[in-house]
Coordinates of C-alpha atoms in Angstrom, one line a residue:
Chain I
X142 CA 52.2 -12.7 62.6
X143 CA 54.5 -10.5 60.4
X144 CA 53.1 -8.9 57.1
X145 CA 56.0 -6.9 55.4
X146 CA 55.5 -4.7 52.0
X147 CA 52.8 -7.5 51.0
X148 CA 51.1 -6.2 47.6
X149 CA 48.6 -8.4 45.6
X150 CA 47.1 -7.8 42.1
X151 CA 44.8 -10.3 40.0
X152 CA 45.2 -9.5 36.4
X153 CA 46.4 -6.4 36.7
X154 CA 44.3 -4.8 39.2
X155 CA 45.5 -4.1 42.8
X156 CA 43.7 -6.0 45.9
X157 CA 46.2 -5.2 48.0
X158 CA 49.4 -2.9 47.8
X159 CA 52.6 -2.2 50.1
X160 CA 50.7 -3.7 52.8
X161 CA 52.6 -4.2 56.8
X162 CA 51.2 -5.6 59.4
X163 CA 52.3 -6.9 63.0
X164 CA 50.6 -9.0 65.4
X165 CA 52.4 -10.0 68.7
X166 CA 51.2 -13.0 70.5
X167 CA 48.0 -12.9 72.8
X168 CA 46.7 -10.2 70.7
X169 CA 43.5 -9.5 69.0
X170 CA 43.7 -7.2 66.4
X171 CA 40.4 -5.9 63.8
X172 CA 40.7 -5.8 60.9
X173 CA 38.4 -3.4 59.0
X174 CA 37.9 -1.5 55.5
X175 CA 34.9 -0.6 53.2
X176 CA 33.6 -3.6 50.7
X177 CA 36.6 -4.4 48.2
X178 CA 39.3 -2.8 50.7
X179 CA 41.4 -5.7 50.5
X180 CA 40.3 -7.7 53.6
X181 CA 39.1 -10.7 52.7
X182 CA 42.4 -10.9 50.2
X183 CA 44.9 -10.5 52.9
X184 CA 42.9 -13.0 55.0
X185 CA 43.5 -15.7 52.0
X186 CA 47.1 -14.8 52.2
X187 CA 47.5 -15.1 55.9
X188 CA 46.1 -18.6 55.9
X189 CA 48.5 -19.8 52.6
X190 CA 45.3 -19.6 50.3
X191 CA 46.8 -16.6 47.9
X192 CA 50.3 -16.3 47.2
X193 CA 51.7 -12.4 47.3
X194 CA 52.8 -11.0 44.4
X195 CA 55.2 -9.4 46.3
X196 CA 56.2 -9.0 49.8
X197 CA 56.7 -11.4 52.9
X198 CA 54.1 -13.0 55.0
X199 CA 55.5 -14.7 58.4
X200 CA 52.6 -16.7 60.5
X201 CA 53.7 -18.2 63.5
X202 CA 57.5 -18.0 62.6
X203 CA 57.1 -20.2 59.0
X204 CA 55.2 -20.0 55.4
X205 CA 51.2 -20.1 55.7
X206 CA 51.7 -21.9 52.6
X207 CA 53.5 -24.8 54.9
X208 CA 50.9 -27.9 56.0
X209 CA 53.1 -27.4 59.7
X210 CA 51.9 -23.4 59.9
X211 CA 48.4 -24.1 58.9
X212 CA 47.9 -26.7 61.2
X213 CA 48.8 -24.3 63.8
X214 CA 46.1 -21.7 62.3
X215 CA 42.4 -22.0 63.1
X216 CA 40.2 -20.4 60.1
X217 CA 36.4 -19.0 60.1
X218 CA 34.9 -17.8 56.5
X219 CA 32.6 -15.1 57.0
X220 CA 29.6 -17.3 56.1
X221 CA 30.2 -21.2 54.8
X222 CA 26.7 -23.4 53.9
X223 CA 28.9 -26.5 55.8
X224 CA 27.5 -30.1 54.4
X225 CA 24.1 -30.1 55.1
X226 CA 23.5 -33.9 55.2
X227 CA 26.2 -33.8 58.2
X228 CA 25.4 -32.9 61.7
X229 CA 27.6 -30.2 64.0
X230 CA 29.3 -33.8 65.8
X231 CA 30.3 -35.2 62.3
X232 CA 31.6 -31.6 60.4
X233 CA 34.0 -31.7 63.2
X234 CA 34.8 -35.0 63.3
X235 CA 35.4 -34.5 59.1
X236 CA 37.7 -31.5 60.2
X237 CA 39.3 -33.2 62.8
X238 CA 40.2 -36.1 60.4
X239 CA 41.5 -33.3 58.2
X240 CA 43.8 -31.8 60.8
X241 CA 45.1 -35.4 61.0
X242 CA 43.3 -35.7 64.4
X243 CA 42.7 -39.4 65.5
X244 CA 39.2 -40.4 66.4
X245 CA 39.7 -40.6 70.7
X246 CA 41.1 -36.4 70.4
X247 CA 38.6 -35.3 67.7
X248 CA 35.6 -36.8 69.7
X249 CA 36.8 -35.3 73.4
X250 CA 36.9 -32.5 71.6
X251 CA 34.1 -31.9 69.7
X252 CA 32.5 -32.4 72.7
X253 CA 34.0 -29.7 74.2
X254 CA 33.9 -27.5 71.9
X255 CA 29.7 -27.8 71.0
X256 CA 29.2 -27.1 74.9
X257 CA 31.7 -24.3 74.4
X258 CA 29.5 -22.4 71.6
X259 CA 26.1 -23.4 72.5
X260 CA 25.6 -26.1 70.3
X261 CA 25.8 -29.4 72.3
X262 CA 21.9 -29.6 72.0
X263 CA 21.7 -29.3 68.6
X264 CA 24.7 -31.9 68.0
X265 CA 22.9 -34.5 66.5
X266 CA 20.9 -32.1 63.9
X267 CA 21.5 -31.9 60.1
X268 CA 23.2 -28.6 59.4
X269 CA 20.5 -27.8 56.9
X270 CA 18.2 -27.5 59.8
X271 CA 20.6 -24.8 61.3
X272 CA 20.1 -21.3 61.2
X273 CA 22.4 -18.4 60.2
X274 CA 23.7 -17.4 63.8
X275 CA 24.1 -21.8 64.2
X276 CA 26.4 -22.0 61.3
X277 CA 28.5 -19.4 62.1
X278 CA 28.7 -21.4 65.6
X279 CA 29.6 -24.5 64.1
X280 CA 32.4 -22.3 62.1
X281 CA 34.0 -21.2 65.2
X282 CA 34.0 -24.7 66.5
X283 CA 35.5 -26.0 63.2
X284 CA 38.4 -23.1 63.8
X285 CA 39.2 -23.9 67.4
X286 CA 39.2 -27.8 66.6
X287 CA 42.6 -27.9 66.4
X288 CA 43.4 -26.0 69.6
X289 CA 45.2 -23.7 67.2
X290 CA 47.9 -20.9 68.2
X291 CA 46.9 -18.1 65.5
X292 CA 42.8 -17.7 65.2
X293 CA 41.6 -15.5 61.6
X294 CA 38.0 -15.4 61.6
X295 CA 35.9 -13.5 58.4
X296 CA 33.4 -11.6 60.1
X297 CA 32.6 -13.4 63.1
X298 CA 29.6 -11.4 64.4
X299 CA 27.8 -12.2 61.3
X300 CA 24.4 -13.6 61.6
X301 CA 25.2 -13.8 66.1
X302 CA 22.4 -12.6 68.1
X303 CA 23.0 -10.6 70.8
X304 CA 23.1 -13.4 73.4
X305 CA 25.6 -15.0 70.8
X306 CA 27.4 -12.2 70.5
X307 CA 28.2 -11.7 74.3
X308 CA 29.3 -15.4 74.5
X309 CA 31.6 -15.1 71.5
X310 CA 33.0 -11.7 73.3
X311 CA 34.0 -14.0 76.0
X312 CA 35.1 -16.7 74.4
X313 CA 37.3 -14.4 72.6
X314 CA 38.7 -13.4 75.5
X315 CA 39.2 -16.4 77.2
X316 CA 41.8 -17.4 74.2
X317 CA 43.4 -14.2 74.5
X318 CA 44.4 -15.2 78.5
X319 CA 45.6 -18.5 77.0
X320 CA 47.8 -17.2 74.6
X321 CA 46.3 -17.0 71.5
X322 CA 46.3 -14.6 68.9
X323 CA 43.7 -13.6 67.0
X324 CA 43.1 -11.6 63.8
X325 CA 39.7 -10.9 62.7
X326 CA 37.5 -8.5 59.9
X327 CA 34.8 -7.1 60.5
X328 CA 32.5 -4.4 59.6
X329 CA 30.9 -4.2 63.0
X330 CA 32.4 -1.3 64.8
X331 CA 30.8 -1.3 67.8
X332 CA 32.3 -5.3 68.8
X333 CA 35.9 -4.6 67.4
X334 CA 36.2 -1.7 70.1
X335 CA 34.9 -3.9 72.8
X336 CA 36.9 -7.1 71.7
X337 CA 40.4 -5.8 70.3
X338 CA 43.5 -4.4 71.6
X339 CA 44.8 -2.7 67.8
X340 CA 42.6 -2.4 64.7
X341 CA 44.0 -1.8 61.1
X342 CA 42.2 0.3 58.7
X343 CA 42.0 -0.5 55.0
X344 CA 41.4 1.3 52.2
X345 CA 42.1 0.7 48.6
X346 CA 44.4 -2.3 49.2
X347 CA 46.5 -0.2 51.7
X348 CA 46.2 0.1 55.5
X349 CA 45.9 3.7 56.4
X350 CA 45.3 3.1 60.1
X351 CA 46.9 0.5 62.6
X352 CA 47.1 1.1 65.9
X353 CA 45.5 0.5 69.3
X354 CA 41.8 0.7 70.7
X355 CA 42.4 1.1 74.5
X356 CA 43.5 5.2 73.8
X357 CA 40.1 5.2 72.0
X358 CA 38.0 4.2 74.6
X359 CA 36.6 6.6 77.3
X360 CA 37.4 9.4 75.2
X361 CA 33.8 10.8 74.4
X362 CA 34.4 12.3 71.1
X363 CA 37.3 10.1 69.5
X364 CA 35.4 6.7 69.3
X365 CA 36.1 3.9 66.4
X366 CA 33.2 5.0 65.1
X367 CA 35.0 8.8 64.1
X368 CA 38.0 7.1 63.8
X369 CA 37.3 4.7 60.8
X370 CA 35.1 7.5 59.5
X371 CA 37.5 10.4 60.1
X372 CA 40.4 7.8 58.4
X373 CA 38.6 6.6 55.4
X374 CA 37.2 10.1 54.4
X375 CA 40.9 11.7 54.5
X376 CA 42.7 8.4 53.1
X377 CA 45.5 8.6 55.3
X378 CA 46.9 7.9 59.0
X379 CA 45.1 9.3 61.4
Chain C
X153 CA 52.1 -40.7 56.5
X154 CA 49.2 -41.7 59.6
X155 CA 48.1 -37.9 59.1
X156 CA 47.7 -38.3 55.0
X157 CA 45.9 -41.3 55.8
X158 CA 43.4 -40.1 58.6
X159 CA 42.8 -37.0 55.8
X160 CA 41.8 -39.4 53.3
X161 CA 39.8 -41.4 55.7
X162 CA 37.5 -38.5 56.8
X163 CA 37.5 -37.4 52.5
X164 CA 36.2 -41.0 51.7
X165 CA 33.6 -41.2 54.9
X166 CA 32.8 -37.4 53.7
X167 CA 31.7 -39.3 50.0
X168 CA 29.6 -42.3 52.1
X169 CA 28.0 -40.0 53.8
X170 CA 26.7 -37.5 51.2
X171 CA 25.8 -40.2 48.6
X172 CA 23.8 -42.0 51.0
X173 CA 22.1 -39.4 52.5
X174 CA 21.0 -38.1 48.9
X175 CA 18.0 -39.7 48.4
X176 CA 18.2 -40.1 44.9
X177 CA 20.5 -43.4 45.0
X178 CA 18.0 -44.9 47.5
X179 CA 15.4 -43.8 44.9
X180 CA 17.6 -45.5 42.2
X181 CA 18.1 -48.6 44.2
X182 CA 14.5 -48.9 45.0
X183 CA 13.4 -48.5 41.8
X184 CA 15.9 -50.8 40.6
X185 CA 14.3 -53.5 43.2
X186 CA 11.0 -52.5 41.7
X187 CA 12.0 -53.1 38.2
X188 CA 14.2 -56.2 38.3
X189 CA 12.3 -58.7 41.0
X190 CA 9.2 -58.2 39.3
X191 CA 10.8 -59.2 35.9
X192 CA 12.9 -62.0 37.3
X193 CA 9.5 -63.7 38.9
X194 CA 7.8 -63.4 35.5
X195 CA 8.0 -65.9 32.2
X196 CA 7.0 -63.1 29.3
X197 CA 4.8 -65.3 27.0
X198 CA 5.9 -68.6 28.3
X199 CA 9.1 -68.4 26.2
X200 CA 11.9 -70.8 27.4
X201 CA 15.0 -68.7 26.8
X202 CA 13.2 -65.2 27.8
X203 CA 15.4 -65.2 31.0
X204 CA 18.2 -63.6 28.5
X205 CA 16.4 -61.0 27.4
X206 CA 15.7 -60.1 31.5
X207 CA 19.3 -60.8 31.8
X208 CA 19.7 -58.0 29.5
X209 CA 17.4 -55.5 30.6
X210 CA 18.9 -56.0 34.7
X211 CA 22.6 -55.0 33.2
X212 CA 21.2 -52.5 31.0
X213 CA 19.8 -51.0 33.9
X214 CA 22.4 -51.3 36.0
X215 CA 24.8 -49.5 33.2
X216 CA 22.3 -46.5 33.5
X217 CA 22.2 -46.4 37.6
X218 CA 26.3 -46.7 37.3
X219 CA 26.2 -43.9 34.9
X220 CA 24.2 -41.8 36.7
X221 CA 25.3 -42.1 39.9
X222 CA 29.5 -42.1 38.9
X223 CA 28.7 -39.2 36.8
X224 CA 26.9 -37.2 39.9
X225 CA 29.1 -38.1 42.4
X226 CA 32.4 -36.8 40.2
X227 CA 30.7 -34.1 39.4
X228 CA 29.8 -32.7 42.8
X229 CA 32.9 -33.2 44.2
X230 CA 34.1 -29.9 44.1
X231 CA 31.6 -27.1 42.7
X232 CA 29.5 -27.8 45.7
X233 CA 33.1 -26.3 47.6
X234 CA 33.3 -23.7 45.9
X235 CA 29.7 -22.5 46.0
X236 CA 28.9 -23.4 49.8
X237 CA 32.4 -21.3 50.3
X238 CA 33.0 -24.6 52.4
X239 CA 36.4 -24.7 50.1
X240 CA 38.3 -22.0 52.3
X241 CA 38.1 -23.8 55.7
X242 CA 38.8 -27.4 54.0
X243 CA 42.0 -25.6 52.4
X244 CA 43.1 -23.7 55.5
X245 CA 43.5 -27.2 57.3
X246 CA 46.8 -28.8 57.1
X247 CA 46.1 -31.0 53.7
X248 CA 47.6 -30.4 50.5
X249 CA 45.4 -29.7 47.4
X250 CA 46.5 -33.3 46.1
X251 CA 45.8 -35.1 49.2
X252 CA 42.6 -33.4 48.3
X253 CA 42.1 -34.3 45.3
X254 CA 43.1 -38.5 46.0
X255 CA 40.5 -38.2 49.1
X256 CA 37.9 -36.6 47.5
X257 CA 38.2 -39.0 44.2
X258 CA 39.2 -42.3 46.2
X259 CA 35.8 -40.9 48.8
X260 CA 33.5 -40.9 45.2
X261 CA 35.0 -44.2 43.7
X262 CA 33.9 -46.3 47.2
X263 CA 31.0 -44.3 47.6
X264 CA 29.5 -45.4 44.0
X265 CA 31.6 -49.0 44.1
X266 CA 29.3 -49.1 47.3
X267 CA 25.8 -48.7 45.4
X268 CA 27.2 -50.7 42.3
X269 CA 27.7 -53.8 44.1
X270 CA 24.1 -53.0 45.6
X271 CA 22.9 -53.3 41.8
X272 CA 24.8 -56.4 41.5
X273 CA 23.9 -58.4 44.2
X274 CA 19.8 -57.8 43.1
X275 CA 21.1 -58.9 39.8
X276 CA 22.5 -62.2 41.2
X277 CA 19.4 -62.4 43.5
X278 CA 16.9 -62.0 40.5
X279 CA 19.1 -64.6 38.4
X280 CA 18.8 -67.4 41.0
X281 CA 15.1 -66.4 41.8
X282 CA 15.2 -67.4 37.5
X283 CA 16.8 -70.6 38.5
X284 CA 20.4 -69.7 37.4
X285 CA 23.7 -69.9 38.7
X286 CA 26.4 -68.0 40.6
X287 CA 29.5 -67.7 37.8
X288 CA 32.4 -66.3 37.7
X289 CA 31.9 -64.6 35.2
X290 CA 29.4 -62.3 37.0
X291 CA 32.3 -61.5 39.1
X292 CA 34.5 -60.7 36.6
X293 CA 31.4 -58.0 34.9
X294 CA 31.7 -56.9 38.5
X295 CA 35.5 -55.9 38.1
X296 CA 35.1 -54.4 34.6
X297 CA 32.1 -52.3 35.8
X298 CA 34.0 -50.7 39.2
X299 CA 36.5 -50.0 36.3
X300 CA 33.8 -47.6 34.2
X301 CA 33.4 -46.7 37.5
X302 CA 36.6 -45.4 38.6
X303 CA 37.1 -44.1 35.2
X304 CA 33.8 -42.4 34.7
X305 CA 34.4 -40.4 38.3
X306 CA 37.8 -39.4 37.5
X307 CA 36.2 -38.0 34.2
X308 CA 33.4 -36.0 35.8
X309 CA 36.1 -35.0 38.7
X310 CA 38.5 -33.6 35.9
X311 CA 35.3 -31.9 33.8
X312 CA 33.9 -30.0 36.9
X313 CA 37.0 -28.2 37.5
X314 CA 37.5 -27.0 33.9
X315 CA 33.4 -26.1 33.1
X316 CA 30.5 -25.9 34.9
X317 CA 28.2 -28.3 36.6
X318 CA 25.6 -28.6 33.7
X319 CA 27.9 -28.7 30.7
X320 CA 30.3 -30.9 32.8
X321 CA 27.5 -33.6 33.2
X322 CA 26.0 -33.2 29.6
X323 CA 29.6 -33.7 28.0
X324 CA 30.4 -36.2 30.5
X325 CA 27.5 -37.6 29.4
X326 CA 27.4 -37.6 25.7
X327 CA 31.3 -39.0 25.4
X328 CA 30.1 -41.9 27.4
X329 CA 27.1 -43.1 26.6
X330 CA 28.4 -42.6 23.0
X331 CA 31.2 -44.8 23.4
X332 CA 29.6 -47.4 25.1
X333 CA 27.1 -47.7 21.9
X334 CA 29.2 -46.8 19.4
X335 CA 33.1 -47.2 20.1
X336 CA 33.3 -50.5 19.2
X337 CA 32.1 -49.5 15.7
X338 CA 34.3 -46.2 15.1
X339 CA 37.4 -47.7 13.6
X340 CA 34.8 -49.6 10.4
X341 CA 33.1 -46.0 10.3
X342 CA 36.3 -44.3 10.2
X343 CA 37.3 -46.6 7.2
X344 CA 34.0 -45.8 5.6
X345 CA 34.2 -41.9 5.6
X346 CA 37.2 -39.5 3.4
X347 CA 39.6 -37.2 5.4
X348 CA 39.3 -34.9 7.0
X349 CA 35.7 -36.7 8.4
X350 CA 37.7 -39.9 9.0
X351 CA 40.6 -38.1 10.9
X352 CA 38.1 -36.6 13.3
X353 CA 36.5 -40.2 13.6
X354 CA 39.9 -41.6 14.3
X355 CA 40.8 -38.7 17.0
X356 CA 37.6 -39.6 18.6
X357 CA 38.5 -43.4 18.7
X358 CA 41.3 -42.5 20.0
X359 CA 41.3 -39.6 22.7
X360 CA 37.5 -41.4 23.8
X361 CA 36.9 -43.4 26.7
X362 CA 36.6 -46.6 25.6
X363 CA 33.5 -47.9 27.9
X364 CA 32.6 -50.8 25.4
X365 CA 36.0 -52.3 27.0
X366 CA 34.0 -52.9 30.2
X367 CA 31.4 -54.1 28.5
X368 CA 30.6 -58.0 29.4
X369 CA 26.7 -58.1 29.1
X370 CA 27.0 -59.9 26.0
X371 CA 29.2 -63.0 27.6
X372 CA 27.1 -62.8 30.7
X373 CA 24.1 -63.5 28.4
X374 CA 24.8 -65.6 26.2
X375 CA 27.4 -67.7 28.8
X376 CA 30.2 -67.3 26.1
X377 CA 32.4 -67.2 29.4
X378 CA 35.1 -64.3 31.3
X379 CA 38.0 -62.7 29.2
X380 CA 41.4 -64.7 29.5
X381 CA 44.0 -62.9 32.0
X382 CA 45.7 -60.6 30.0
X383 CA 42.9 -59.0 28.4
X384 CA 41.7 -58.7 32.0
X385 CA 44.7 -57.3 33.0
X386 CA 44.8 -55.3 30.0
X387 CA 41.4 -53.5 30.1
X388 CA 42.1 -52.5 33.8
X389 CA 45.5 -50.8 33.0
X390 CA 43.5 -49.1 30.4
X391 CA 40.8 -48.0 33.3
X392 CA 43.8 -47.1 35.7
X393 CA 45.8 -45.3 32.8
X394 CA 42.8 -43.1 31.9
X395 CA 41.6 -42.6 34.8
X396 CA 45.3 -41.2 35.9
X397 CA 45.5 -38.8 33.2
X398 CA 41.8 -36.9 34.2
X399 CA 43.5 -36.6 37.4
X400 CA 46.9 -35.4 36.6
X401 CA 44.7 -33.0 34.5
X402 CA 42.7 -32.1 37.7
X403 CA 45.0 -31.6 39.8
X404 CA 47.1 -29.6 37.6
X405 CA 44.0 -27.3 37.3
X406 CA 43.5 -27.8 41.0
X407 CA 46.7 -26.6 42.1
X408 CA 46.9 -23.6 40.1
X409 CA 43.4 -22.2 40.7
X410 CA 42.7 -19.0 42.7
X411 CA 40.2 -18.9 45.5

């Protein structure tokens, strides 16, 4: 994933500005920023949502704007209230449909993929019986449905209990082994140092940070924690 | 071309599924049950030709249940998206906002076709209970009312992108229940009234959708028999024609707008 000089305004005001970006394959990169940085505006641009105003914006070696890219690009939103009169087997099976699935794949895989986030048990539910940390399950299942090369997730830790959390770490992982790349934001410090191998810092619409965790680590003093702190307070690379 | 329709498929089973589960058309339907099989058993004071007055009341009925459930099923099409946030993973997935748009209105037209023909079989059921007949002309009411149908949806569709939910049913509302009362007597009131009153009137008559053209109750009441062919063929291009300009409008409004 390539983001070149990408700047977006909305009636005059600046969500994002002069932004570059690079994400190799197999990578997981975090993606963090104070409220209103620009994070969840970039995110809409990476997966063909919002148009930049200016600027270039490569996913996977096409235009996210392109049906053929996006159906390469598997896409959480921090929190989505998914059709409540639908249970966690159907939402898929809608998505699936949508990714032009036929019915044989879409039902292997739902399968797979409930067992794979805890939710096989609670298949047959209505979503409006779910909680929080269940929905935001049933997102990441919606994501991976169409076993996709580039994952961007919104704040995946968001409403995950502990448990949760330590599964999704893995899982995480395990799609990183396989290949994938994966971009997430996140205001959750702590799980971005675990889980990523570079984090980018936004502020104001710019990135004033990008580089990798792994030097972070160990250190003592120099955590994310500092970091993001140290980088937002002084508004420039660190 | 198999992907566009497997996106369509899952938009229209989508549109099954959420009117179904909704209990308010089950409500309607049973209530419908509750009103018409009653009447249709019943001879109100022994008169002979009382059946067309429970003729009357069924369709009459049946135009408010059609109403109400086209108008609600257009109408939460898409702010239910956009509020739920369930918008941004549906338009991250491979579809195009058109495909979208044909799904989601093709999903609502079946889904309410599907609870209209409920209505109209409980009419026919009530009728022979009443010692009628089967005519064609039933089926032909039938045709002219998925018409409404598909227009009225395409209406809401178009309204619920441009205001919001509320003032999208209310205006929805007004322009067809109006219509369906009225239209057919705008043109004489329009002669009746001076300019500018009478150009408004006129603009009206002619920018309005024209639900009194679906309209059979009267010849299914009085057995004055179906439309001839052309008329037929006639009011449906009318239903298609109008129903492709809301969407043209929708999706012009669709593909421009900013999530």
């Amino acid at each position: 994933m390539r983001i070149e000089h990408v700047s977006r305004s909305f009636g005059g005001v600046s969500a994002v500005a002069d932004l570059t970006l690079a994400l190799g394959r197999g990578e997981i990169m975090g993606f963090l920023g104070a409220n209103g940085a620009g994070k969840t505006t970039t995110i809409k641009m990476i997966i063909g949502l919002v148009r930049p105003s200016s600027g270039c914006i490569s996913v996977l070696g096409g235009d996210p704007a392109d049906s053929a890219v996006r159906a390469k690009i598997g896409y959480m939103p921090e929190i989505a209230y998914y059709y409540p009169y639908l249970n966690a087997r159907e939402l898929l099976s809608f998505y699936g449909g949508l990714c032009g699935m036929d019915g044989r794949t879409v039902r292997a895989r739902a399968g797979e993929l409930l067992e794979t986030v805890g939710l096989a048990d609670a298949a047959k539910r209505p979503l409006k019986t779910y909680s929080k940390g269940m929905l935001q399950r049933a997102g990441i299942a919606q994501a991976l449905l169409n076993d996709p090369d580039l994952l961007v997730l919104d704040e995946p830790f968001t409403g995950l209990d502990p448990l949760a959390r330590i599964h999704f770490r893995d899982l995480m992982r395990r799609l990183r082994e396989q290949g994938k790349t994966i971009f997430f934001s996140s205001h959750e410090l702590g799980e971005t140092e675990l889980l990523c191998d570079t984090v980018a810092i936004m502020k104001g619409g710019r990135a004033v940070y990008q580089g990798p965790v792994r030097q972070l680590a160990g250190n003592g003093e120099r955590n994310l924690e500092r970091l993001f702190l140290d980088v937002l307070s002084k508004g420039g690379a660190a | 071309m198999k992907t566009l329709i497997r996106q369509i498929k899952a938009l229209v089973r989508l549109s099954f599924m959420e009117l179904w589960r909704r209990n308010d058309v089950l409500a309607l339907v049973i209530l419908a049950l509750a009103l018409m099989v009653p009447l249709s058993l019943s001879s109100p004071f022994g008169a002979a030709g009382a059946s067309r007055y429970l003729d009357e009341a069924a369709l009459l009925l049946i135009w408010a249940f059609s109403l109400f459930i086209s108008l609600g099923t257009g109408a939460r099409l898409f702010p239910p998206e956009f509020e739920s946030r369930t918008i941004y993973p549906l338009l991250a997935k491979p579809i195009s906002r058109g495909a979208l748009l044909a799904g989601k209105y093709l999903g609502a037209v079946a889904a309410s076709a599907s609870a209209l023909a409920i209505f109209y079989l409980l009419f026919v059921g009530c009728s022979l209970l009443r010692g009628g007949s089967l005519s064609m002309e039933v089926l032909q009411g039938f045709v002219f009312h998925l018409a409404f149908v598909a227009l009225a949806v395409a209406l809401a569709l178009a309204g619920s992108l441009v205001v919001t939910p509320s003032a999208n049913l209310t205006l929805s509302a007004t322009a067809l229940t109006a219509m369906f009362f009225f239209g057919r007597r705008l043109p004489d009131y329009a002669d009746a009234v001076s300019a500018p009153l009478s150009w408004l009137v006129r603009l009206a008559y002619a920018l309005g959708p024209h639900v009194e053209f679906f309209d059979m109750r009267q010849r299914l009441i009085h057995g004055w028999g179906g439309v001839d062919a052309v008329v037929f063929a006639a009011v449906l291009a009318y239903a298609v024609a109008y129903a492709g300009v809301c969407l043209v409008f929708a999706w012009l409004i669709l593909k421009r707008k900013r999530f």
